[in-house]
Amino acid sequence: MHVFDIHTAFGRRAEFAHDLSLPALLAALDAACVAGALTHSLRGLHYDACAGNRETLMAAAAHPYLAPAAVVDLREYAGWQDEIDRNLRAGVRVFRFPTEQQPGLASS
């Protein structure tokens, strides 16, 4: 049986003492015998969507069993349509749209 995790993330958060790095994610997936994962950068979710999406694409390119999910914050990013187009051209097919209730995001 092949397991594919559809909700993973990697990166840093100042308020967490846990290791959320990409190597830690990859080790956890390997330890759990997970064949692949849909993932996004925490940078994209909590700080800067464009930079985080670039980080996510680089991680997926380096680790083919990671499928990228791009983050698009419709509340804070004036060029959100361009960000969607850019990620579609890069091969992203899954998008995450955070809401006001998303922990760690500033409200507009």
XYZ file of N, CA, C and O in Angstrom:
432
model
N 0.849 -1.182 0.000
C 0.000 0.000 0.000
C 0.896 1.246 0.000
O 1.888 1.319 0.711
N 0.539 2.226 -0.808
C 1.274 3.480 -0.867
C 0.487 4.565 -0.139
O -0.697 4.739 -0.379
N 1.156 5.266 0.742
C 0.530 6.342 1.505
C 1.035 7.674 0.964
O 2.233 7.861 0.757
N 0.104 8.594 0.724
C 0.433 9.936 0.257
C -0.183 10.920 1.246
O -1.401 10.962 1.413
N 0.652 11.697 1.903
C 0.196 12.673 2.904
C -0.178 13.965 2.191
O 0.638 14.548 1.482
N -1.393 14.430 2.377
C -1.854 15.626 1.654
C -1.751 16.908 2.472
O -2.184 17.966 2.024
N -1.153 16.846 3.662
C -1.090 18.047 4.494
C 0.230 18.102 5.258
O 0.295 17.749 6.434
N 1.284 18.522 4.564
C 2.564 18.684 5.242
C 3.091 20.092 4.980
O 2.668 20.759 4.041
N 4.002 20.506 5.818
C 4.620 21.827 5.679
C 6.035 21.743 6.232
O 6.359 20.854 7.021
N 6.851 22.688 5.821
C 8.217 22.743 6.328
C 8.621 24.202 6.459
O 8.030 25.080 5.847
N 9.608 24.444 7.284
C 10.110 25.805 7.461
C 10.343 26.120 8.918
O 10.471 25.229 9.750
N 10.374 27.414 9.203
C 10.624 27.855 10.576
C 9.488 28.718 11.076
O 8.891 29.474 10.325
N 9.249 28.608 12.362
C 8.303 29.467 13.070
C 8.965 29.862 14.374
O 9.401 29.006 15.140
N 9.034 31.136 14.628
C 9.712 31.631 15.827
C 9.081 31.106 17.116
O 9.777 30.862 18.096
N 7.775 30.914 17.113
C 7.100 30.510 18.351
C 7.127 29.004 18.612
O 6.644 28.545 19.634
N 7.682 28.207 17.672
C 7.749 26.759 17.858
C 9.178 26.326 18.140
O 10.101 26.734 17.458
N 9.348 25.473 19.125
C 10.664 24.915 19.424
C 10.934 23.661 18.594
O 12.046 23.179 18.551
N 9.914 23.140 17.919
C 10.041 21.918 17.132
C 10.866 22.157 15.869
O 10.867 23.252 15.316
N 11.529 21.118 15.420
C 12.266 21.173 14.159
C 11.281 20.935 13.023
O 10.793 19.828 12.830
N 10.963 21.981 12.288
C 10.019 21.899 11.177
C 10.735 22.035 9.832
O 10.109 22.316 8.821
N 12.035 21.799 9.834
C 12.841 21.981 8.633
C 12.485 20.944 7.566
O 11.865 19.910 7.852
N 12.911 21.221 6.344
C 12.695 20.270 5.257
C 13.361 18.922 5.555
O 12.720 17.878 5.385
N 14.610 18.895 6.023
C 15.198 17.591 6.371
C 14.390 16.842 7.442
O 14.256 15.618 7.378
N 13.840 17.563 8.396
C 13.024 16.911 9.436
C 11.742 16.339 8.826
O 11.313 15.237 9.183
N 11.122 17.078 7.904
C 9.919 16.578 7.227
C 10.254 15.314 6.442
O 9.544 14.308 6.533
N 11.334 15.361 5.674
C 11.721 14.204 4.870
C 12.011 12.994 5.748
O 11.606 11.866 5.420
N 12.670 13.207 6.873
C 12.956 12.109 7.800
C 11.669 11.528 8.386
O 11.534 10.303 8.510
N 10.724 12.391 8.724
C 9.452 11.917 9.285
C 8.665 11.119 8.248
O 8.071 10.085 8.579
N 8.657 11.588 7.011
C 7.959 10.857 5.951
C 8.598 9.491 5.742
O 7.902 8.478 5.608
N 9.917 9.461 5.727
C 10.639 8.202 5.547
C 10.364 7.251 6.706
O 10.097 6.062 6.495
N 10.400 7.758 7.928
C 10.167 6.920 9.106
C 8.762 6.323 9.113
O 8.553 5.216 9.599
N 7.810 7.059 8.548
C 6.426 6.586 8.511
C 6.112 5.817 7.232
O 4.955 5.440 7.001
N 7.125 5.602 6.388
C 6.954 4.892 5.112
C 5.930 5.561 4.203
O 5.131 4.903 3.544
N 5.947 6.884 4.190
C 5.047 7.658 3.332
C 5.720 7.796 1.965
O 6.867 8.207 1.858
N 4.982 7.450 0.911
C 5.544 7.422 -0.436
C 5.642 8.807 -1.071
O 6.456 9.035 -1.955
N 4.797 9.732 -0.638
C 4.807 11.073 -1.200
C 3.997 12.013 -0.339
O 3.248 11.581 0.542
N 4.168 13.313 -0.584
C 3.458 14.285 0.249
C 3.192 15.571 -0.523
O 4.027 16.025 -1.302
N 2.051 16.133 -0.281
C 1.697 17.468 -0.747
C 2.202 18.421 0.329
O 1.911 18.234 1.516
N 2.999 19.407 -0.054
C 3.627 20.242 0.974
C 3.687 21.699 0.561
O 3.520 22.031 -0.609
N 3.892 22.541 1.540
C 4.100 23.971 1.308
C 5.067 24.505 2.361
O 5.233 23.926 3.430
N 5.675 25.621 2.020
C 6.602 26.278 2.931
C 5.827 27.115 3.943
O 4.889 27.836 3.577
N 6.235 27.040 5.191
C 5.613 27.884 6.212
C 5.901 29.358 5.965
O 5.113 30.220 6.341
N 7.003 29.646 5.289
C 7.301 31.033 4.918
C 6.165 31.593 4.051
O 5.725 32.719 4.228
N 5.687 30.787 3.128
C 4.608 31.222 2.252
C 3.294 31.402 2.977
O 2.503 32.281 2.635
N 3.070 30.598 3.969
C 1.803 30.667 4.697
C 1.777 31.790 5.713
O 0.759 32.442 5.906
N 2.907 32.058 6.368
C 2.903 33.001 7.479
C 3.645 34.308 7.244
O 3.498 35.228 8.041
N 4.468 34.370 6.185
C 5.286 35.568 6.034
C 5.217 36.186 4.633
O 4.815 37.324 4.484
N 5.633 35.455 3.617
C 5.742 35.996 2.266
C 5.386 34.897 1.275
O 6.173 33.970 1.059
N 4.213 35.004 0.653
C 3.723 33.945 -0.231
C 4.668 33.689 -1.396
O 4.983 32.536 -1.700
N 5.144 34.734 -2.056
C 6.027 34.546 -3.223
C 7.306 33.822 -2.842
O 7.707 32.860 -3.502
N 7.970 34.275 -1.795
C 9.219 33.646 -1.358
C 8.964 32.210 -0.902
O 9.742 31.304 -1.205
N 7.889 32.000 -0.194
C 7.556 30.655 0.265
C 7.235 29.720 -0.885
O 7.622 28.552 -0.875
N 6.535 30.233 -1.891
C 6.214 29.393 -3.046
C 7.476 29.020 -3.820
O 7.607 27.887 -4.290
N 8.414 29.949 -3.923
C 9.692 29.621 -4.567
C 10.418 28.531 -3.775
O 10.975 27.595 -4.346
N 10.394 28.659 -2.457
C 11.020 27.664 -1.590
C 10.356 26.296 -1.766
O 11.033 25.263 -1.825
N 9.038 26.288 -1.857
C 8.291 25.049 -2.048
C 8.643 24.400 -3.384
O 8.861 23.188 -3.457
N 8.711 25.202 -4.442
C 9.054 24.659 -5.765
C 10.463 24.082 -5.777
O 10.713 23.035 -6.386
N 11.394 24.738 -5.094
C 12.766 24.223 -5.023
C 12.802 22.889 -4.272
O 13.502 21.960 -4.681
N 12.047 22.790 -3.190
C 12.005 21.545 -2.417
C 11.420 20.413 -3.257
O 11.942 19.294 -3.256
N 10.347 20.708 -3.991
C 9.709 19.682 -4.821
C 10.621 19.265 -5.977
O 10.640 18.096 -6.365
N 11.378 20.213 -6.519
C 12.305 19.876 -7.607
C 13.433 18.971 -7.103
O 13.882 18.077 -7.811
N 13.865 19.191 -5.882
C 14.955 18.401 -5.312
C 14.491 17.047 -4.782
O 15.292 16.123 -4.653
N 13.211 16.936 -4.476
C 12.659 15.709 -3.892
C 11.385 15.364 -4.649
O 10.293 15.822 -4.285
N 11.475 14.563 -5.701
C 10.344 14.305 -6.596
C 9.104 13.698 -5.938
O 8.027 13.757 -6.501
N 9.252 13.142 -4.754
C 8.076 12.591 -4.071
C 7.314 13.662 -3.294
O 6.291 13.391 -2.678
N 7.801 14.912 -3.332
C 7.057 16.039 -2.758
C 6.292 16.742 -3.876
O 6.863 17.079 -4.907
N 5.020 16.949 -3.671
C 4.184 17.691 -4.621
C 3.938 19.078 -4.028
O 3.529 19.196 -2.870
N 4.199 20.140 -4.794
C 4.072 21.493 -4.243
C 2.627 21.975 -4.169
O 1.829 21.742 -5.064
N 2.321 22.665 -3.084
C 1.063 23.396 -2.928
C 1.441 24.864 -2.746
O 2.209 25.193 -1.836
N 0.967 25.716 -3.612
C 1.299 27.139 -3.522
C 0.319 27.843 -2.591
O -0.859 27.490 -2.517
N 0.829 28.834 -1.885
C 0.005 29.633 -0.986
C -0.310 30.959 -1.668
O 0.582 31.620 -2.188
N -1.582 31.317 -1.675
C -2.011 32.608 -2.219
C -2.933 33.241 -1.194
O -3.994 32.719 -0.899
N -2.481 34.366 -0.631
C -3.285 35.083 0.367
C -4.029 36.201 -0.348
O -3.451 37.231 -0.679
N -5.288 35.997 -0.595
C -6.102 36.957 -1.343
C -6.282 38.275 -0.601
O -6.588 39.292 -1.205
N -6.067 38.268 0.714
C -6.274 39.482 1.506
C -5.092 40.427 1.466
O -5.251 41.627 1.652
N -3.891 39.920 1.268
C -2.720 40.763 1.435
C -1.880 40.945 0.180
O -1.024 41.799 0.138
N -2.060 40.169 -0.811
C -1.193 40.213 -1.974
C -1.940 40.792 -3.167
O -2.804 40.156 -3.748
N -1.581 42.014 -3.542
C -2.296 42.705 -4.617
C -2.189 41.972 -5.944
O -3.096 42.032 -6.757
N -1.104 41.258 -6.192
C -0.903 40.551 -7.445
C -1.194 39.068 -7.351
O -0.523 38.262 -7.989
N -2.218 38.702 -6.610
C -2.492 37.288 -6.382
C -2.755 36.533 -7.681
O -2.399 35.367 -7.813
N -3.372 37.185 -8.667
C -3.640 36.502 -9.941
C -2.331 36.159 -10.653
O -2.191 35.074 -11.221
N -1.366 37.069 -10.601
C -0.060 36.798 -11.186
C 0.633 35.644 -10.464
O 1.310 34.830 -11.096
N 0.478 35.588 -9.152
C 1.096 34.510 -8.378
C 0.484 33.160 -8.760
O 1.198 32.163 -8.896
N -0.821 33.120 -8.961
C -1.466 31.878 -9.413
C -0.942 31.494 -10.791
O -0.551 30.351 -11.019
N -0.911 32.441 -11.714
C -0.423 32.157 -13.066
C 1.018 31.664 -13.050
O 1.371 30.707 -13.737
N 1.865 32.320 -12.270
C 3.277 31.951 -12.173
C 3.418 30.509 -11.662
O 4.212 29.722 -12.180
N 2.635 30.160 -10.673
C 2.715 28.813 -10.120
C 2.115 27.767 -11.046
O 2.629 26.656 -11.138
N 1.056 28.114 -11.751
C 0.510 27.180 -12.742
C 1.543 26.884 -13.825
O 1.723 25.735 -14.218
N 2.224 27.926 -14.293
C 3.275 27.723 -15.300
C 4.410 26.858 -14.758
O 5.055 26.122 -15.512
N 4.646 26.917 -13.454
C 5.697 26.116 -12.824
C 5.254 24.678 -12.549
O 6.046 23.868 -12.088
N 3.988 24.380 -12.812
C 3.494 23.024 -12.636
C 2.683 22.773 -11.392
O 2.231 21.657 -11.149
N 2.452 23.797 -10.590
C 1.650 23.640 -9.370
C 0.185 23.441 -9.762
O -0.337 24.138 -10.623
N -0.454 22.487 -9.121
C -1.864 22.217 -9.396
C -2.736 22.292 -8.141
O -3.936 22.106 -8.209
N -2.109 22.564 -7.003
C -2.838 22.668 -5.741
C -2.490 24.006 -5.105
O -1.323 24.388 -5.033
N -3.523 24.712 -4.656
C -3.336 26.019 -4.034
C -3.967 26.017 -2.657
O -5.001 25.408 -2.434
N -3.329 26.751 -1.780
C -3.846 26.920 -0.422
C -4.174 28.396 -0.246
O -3.327 29.260 -0.468
N -5.411 28.678 0.135
C -5.874 30.043 0.331
C -6.174 30.243 1.816
O -7.231 29.852 2.297
N -5.233 30.828 2.565
C -5.460 31.015 3.999
C -6.608 31.985 4.260
O -6.892 32.860 3.445
N -7.218 31.798 5.399
C -8.335 32.657 5.800
C -7.919 33.529 6.977
O -6.840 33.369 7.524
N -8.784 34.429 7.368
C -8.509 35.268 8.540
C -8.249 34.435 9.780
O -7.514 34.845 10.665
N -8.857 33.289 9.863
C -8.720 32.434 11.044
C -7.388 31.683 11.047
O -7.058 31.013 11.995
N -6.613 31.783 9.954
C -5.339 31.073 9.876
C -4.400 31.594 10.968
O -4.094 32.779 10.996
N -3.947 30.741 11.868
C -3.047 31.204 12.926
C -1.785 31.823 12.347
O -1.213 31.313 11.403
N -1.393 32.937 12.924
C -0.132 33.556 12.538
C -0.216 34.590 11.447
O 0.733 35.279 11.162
N -1.360 34.702 10.791
C -1.496 35.679 9.712
C -2.063 36.982 10.245
O -2.978 36.994 11.054
N -1.519 38.061 9.765
C -2.046 39.376 10.145
C -3.331 39.629 9.392
O -3.464 39.269 8.240
N -4.268 40.267 10.046
C -5.528 40.622 9.375
C -5.337 41.899 8.586
O -4.550 42.761 8.942
N -6.075 42.001 7.492
C -6.005 43.203 6.675
C -6.813 44.320 7.302
O -7.765 44.109 7.970
